[in-house]
Each structure stands twice: as C-alpha cells, then as structure tokens.
PDB file of C-alpha atoms in Angstrom:
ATOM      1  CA  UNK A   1    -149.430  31.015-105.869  1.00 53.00           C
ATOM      2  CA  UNK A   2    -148.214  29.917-102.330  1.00 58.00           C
ATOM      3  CA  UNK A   3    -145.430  27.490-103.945  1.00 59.00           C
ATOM      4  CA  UNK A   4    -144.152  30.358-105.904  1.00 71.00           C
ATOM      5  CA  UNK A   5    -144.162  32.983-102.686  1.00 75.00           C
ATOM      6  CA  UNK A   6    -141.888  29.607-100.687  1.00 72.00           C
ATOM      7  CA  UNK A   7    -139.377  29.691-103.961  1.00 74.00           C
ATOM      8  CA  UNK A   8    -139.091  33.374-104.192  1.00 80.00           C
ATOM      9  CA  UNK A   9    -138.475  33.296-100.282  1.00 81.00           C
ATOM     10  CA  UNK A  10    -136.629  29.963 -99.777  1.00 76.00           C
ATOM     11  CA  UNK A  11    -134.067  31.817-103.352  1.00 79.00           C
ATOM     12  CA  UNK A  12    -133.907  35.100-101.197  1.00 84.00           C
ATOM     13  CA  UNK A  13    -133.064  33.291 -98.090  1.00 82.00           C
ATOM     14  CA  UNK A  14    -130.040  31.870 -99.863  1.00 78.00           C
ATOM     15  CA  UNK A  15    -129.110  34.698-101.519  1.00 82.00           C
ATOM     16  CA  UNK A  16    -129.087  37.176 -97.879  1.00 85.00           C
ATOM     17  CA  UNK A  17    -127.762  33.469 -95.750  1.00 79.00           C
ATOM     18  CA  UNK A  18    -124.571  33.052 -98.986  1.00 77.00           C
ATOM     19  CA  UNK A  19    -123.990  37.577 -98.268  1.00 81.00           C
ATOM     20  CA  UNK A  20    -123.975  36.989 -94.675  1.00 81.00           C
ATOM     21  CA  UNK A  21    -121.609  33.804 -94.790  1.00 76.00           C
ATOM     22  CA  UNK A  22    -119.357  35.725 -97.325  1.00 75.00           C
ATOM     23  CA  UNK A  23    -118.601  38.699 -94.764  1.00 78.00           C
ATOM     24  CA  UNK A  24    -118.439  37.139 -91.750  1.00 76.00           C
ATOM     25  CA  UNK A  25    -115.987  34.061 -93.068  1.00 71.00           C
ATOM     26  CA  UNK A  26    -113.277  37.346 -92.843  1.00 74.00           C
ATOM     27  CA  UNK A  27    -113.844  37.190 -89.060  1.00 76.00           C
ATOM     28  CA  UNK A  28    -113.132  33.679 -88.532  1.00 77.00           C
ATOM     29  CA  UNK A  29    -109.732  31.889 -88.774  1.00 82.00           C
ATOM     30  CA  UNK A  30    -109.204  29.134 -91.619  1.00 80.00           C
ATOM     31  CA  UNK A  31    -109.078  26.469 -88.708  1.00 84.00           C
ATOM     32  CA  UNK A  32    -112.218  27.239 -87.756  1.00 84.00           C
ATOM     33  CA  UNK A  33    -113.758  28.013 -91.226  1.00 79.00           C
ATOM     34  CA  UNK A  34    -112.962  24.130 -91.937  1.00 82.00           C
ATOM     35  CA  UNK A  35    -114.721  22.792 -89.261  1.00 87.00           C
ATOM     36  CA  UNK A  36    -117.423  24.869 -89.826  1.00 82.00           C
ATOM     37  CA  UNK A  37    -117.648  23.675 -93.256  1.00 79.00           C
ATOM     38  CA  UNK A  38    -117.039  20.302 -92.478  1.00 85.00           C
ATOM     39  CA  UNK A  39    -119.582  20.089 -89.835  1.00 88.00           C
ATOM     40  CA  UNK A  40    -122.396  22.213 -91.970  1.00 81.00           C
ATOM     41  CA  UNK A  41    -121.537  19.587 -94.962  1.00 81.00           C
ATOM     42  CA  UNK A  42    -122.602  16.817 -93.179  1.00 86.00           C
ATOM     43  CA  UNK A  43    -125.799  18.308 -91.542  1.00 84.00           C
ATOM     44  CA  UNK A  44    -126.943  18.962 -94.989  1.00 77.00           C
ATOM     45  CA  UNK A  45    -126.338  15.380 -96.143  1.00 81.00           C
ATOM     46  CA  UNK A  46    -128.608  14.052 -92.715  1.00 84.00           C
ATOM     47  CA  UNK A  47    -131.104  16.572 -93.988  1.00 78.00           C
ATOM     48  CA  UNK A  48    -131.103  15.700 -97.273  1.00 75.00           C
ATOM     49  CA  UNK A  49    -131.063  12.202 -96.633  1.00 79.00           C
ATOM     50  CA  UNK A  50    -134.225  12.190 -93.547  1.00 80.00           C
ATOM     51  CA  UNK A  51    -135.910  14.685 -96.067  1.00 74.00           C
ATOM     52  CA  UNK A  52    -135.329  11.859 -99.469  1.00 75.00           C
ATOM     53  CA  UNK A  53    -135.417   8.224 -97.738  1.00 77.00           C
ATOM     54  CA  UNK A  54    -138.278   8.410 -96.002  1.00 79.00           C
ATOM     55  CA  UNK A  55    -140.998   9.507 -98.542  1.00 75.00           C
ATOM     56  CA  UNK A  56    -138.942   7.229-101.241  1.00 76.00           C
ATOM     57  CA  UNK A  57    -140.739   4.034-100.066  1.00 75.00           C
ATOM     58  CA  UNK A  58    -143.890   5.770-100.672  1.00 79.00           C
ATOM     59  CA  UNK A  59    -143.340   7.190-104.278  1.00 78.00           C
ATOM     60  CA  UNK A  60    -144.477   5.452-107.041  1.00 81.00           C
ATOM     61  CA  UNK A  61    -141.573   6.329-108.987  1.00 81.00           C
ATOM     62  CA  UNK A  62    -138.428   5.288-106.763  1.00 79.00           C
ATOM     63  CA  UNK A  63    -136.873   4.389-110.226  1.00 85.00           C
ATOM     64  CA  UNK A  64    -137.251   8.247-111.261  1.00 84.00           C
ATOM     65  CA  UNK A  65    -135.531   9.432-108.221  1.00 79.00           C
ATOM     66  CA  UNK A  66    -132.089   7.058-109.524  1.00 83.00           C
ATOM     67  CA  UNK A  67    -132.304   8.061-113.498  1.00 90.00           C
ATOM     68  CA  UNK A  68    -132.426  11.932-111.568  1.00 86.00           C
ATOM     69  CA  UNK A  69    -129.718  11.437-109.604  1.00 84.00           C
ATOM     70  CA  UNK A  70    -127.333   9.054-113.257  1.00 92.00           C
ATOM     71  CA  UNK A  71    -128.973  11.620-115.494  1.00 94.00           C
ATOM     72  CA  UNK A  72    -127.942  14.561-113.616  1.00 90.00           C
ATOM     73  CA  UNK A  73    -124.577  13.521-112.726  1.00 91.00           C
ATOM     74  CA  UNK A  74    -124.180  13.115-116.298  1.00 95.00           C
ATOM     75  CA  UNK A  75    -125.080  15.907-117.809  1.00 95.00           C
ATOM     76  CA  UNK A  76    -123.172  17.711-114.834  1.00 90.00           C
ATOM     77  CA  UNK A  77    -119.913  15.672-115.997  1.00 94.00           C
ATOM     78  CA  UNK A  78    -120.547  16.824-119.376  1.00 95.00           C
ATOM     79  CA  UNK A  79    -120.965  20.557-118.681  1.00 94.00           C
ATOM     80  CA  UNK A  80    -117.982  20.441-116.188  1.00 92.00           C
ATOM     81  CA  UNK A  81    -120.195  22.424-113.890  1.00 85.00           C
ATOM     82  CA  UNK A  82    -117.778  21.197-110.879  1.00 83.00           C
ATOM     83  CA  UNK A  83    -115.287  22.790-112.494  1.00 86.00           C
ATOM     84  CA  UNK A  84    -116.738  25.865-113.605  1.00 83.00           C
ATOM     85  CA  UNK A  85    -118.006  26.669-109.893  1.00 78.00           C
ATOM     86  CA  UNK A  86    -113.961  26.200-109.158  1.00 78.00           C
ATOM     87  CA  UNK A  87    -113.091  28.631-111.746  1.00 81.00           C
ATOM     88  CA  UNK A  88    -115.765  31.155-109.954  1.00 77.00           C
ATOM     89  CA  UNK A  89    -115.002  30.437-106.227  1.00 75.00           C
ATOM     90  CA  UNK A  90    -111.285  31.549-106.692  1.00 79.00           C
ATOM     91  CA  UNK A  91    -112.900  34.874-106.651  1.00 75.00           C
ATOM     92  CA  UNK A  92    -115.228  34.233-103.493  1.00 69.00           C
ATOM     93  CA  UNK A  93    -115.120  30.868-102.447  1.00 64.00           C
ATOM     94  CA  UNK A  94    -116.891  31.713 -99.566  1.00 66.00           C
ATOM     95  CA  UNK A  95    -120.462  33.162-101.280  1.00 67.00           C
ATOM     96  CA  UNK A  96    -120.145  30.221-103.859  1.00 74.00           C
ATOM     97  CA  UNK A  97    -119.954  27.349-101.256  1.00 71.00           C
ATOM     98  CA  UNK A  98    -122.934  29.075 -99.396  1.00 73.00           C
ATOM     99  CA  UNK A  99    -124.681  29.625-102.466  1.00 73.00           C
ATOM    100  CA  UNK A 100    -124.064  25.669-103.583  1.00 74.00           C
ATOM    101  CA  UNK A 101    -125.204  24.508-100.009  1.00 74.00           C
ATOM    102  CA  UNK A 102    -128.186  26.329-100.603  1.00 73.00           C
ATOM    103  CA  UNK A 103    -129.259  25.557-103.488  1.00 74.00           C
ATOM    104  CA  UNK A 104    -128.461  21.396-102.809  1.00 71.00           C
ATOM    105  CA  UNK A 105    -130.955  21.968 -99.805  1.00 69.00           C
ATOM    106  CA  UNK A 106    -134.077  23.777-101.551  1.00 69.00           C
ATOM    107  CA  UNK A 107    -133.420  21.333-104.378  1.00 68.00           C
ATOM    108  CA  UNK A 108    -133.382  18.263-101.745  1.00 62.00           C
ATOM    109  CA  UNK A 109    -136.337  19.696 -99.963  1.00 60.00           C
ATOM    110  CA  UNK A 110    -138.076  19.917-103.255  1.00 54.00           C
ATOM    111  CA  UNK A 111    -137.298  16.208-104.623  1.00 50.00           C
ATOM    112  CA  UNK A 112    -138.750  14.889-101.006  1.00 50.00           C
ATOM    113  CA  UNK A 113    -142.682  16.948-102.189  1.00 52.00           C
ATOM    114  CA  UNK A 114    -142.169  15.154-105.119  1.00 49.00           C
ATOM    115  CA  UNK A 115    -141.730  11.795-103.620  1.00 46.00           C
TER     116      UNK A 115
END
C-alpha cells in the first residue's frame, strides 16, 4: 500500500510541478527559458545516472537493465512516440517538456529500486 500512496504522490507531483512550469514559462524570456531548460536537462541526466550506476553493479540482472533500455528504444522508434509528443507540444510545449522530465525521473528513480 505505501508504494502505491509514493506513485499516486510522486504522478500528482508532476502533474501540479508540469501546471506550475506551464504558467510561469509566460513570465520568463526565451533566453532565459533555454538555459533553464538546458541546465534542468542535465541535472536530470546526473540524477538519473547517480540514481542507475551505482545499484547496477549490485543487480543480478545488469543484462536486463540494457535489453530495457534496446527494447524500449525500439518499440519507442516504432510508435514514433518522439514524434507524437512534437505533434502535442506545438500546443503547450511548455506542460509537455515538464510533464516528459517528470515522468523520465519517477521512471529513473523506479529502475534504480529495481536494481
């Protein structure tokens, strides 16, 4: 029961942090907006990666982690779901990128338990 009350708060903490972002990106200039992006981008690939690396010497299915990552880029490709968050973001680019950073962190988070 306590892993489902952490993904029903970690899914509304995106879902209030991607609102937030979305309103007050119309308050910031496009110079800064970059940077901001830029500079949140990489935090979340340090985080991902000190969350991943570490506990991957310890699993007992490092091979698992690789199919994931050549299975799911795959069947990503396939579905053109790079494109199809594109097509969307037109819209509100803003909400979508915040929603997509979130989601790549509570997924990264959760790959590291599993490890």
């Amino acid at each position: 029961m306590i892993i489902m009350l952490g993904t029903i708060v970690n899914t509304g903490a995106i879902l209030v942090g991607a609102t937030c972002g979305s309103l007050l990106r119309k308050g910031v200039q496009q110079r800064y907006q970059h940077i901001l992006f830029d500079a949140l981008g990489l935090c979340c690939l340090v985080l991902g990666m000190s969350a991943s690396l570490p506990n991957l010497a310890k699993s007992e299915y490092p091979v698992l982690f690789i199919l994931s990552l050549a299975i799911g880029g795959l069947i990503g490709t396939k579905l053109d779901l790079s494109g199809r968050v594109d097509r969307i973001s037109k819209n509100n680019k803003g909400a979508v990128q915040g929603l997509v950073t979130g989601i790549l962190l509570f997924c990264i988070g959760t790959l590291s338990r599993i490890l």
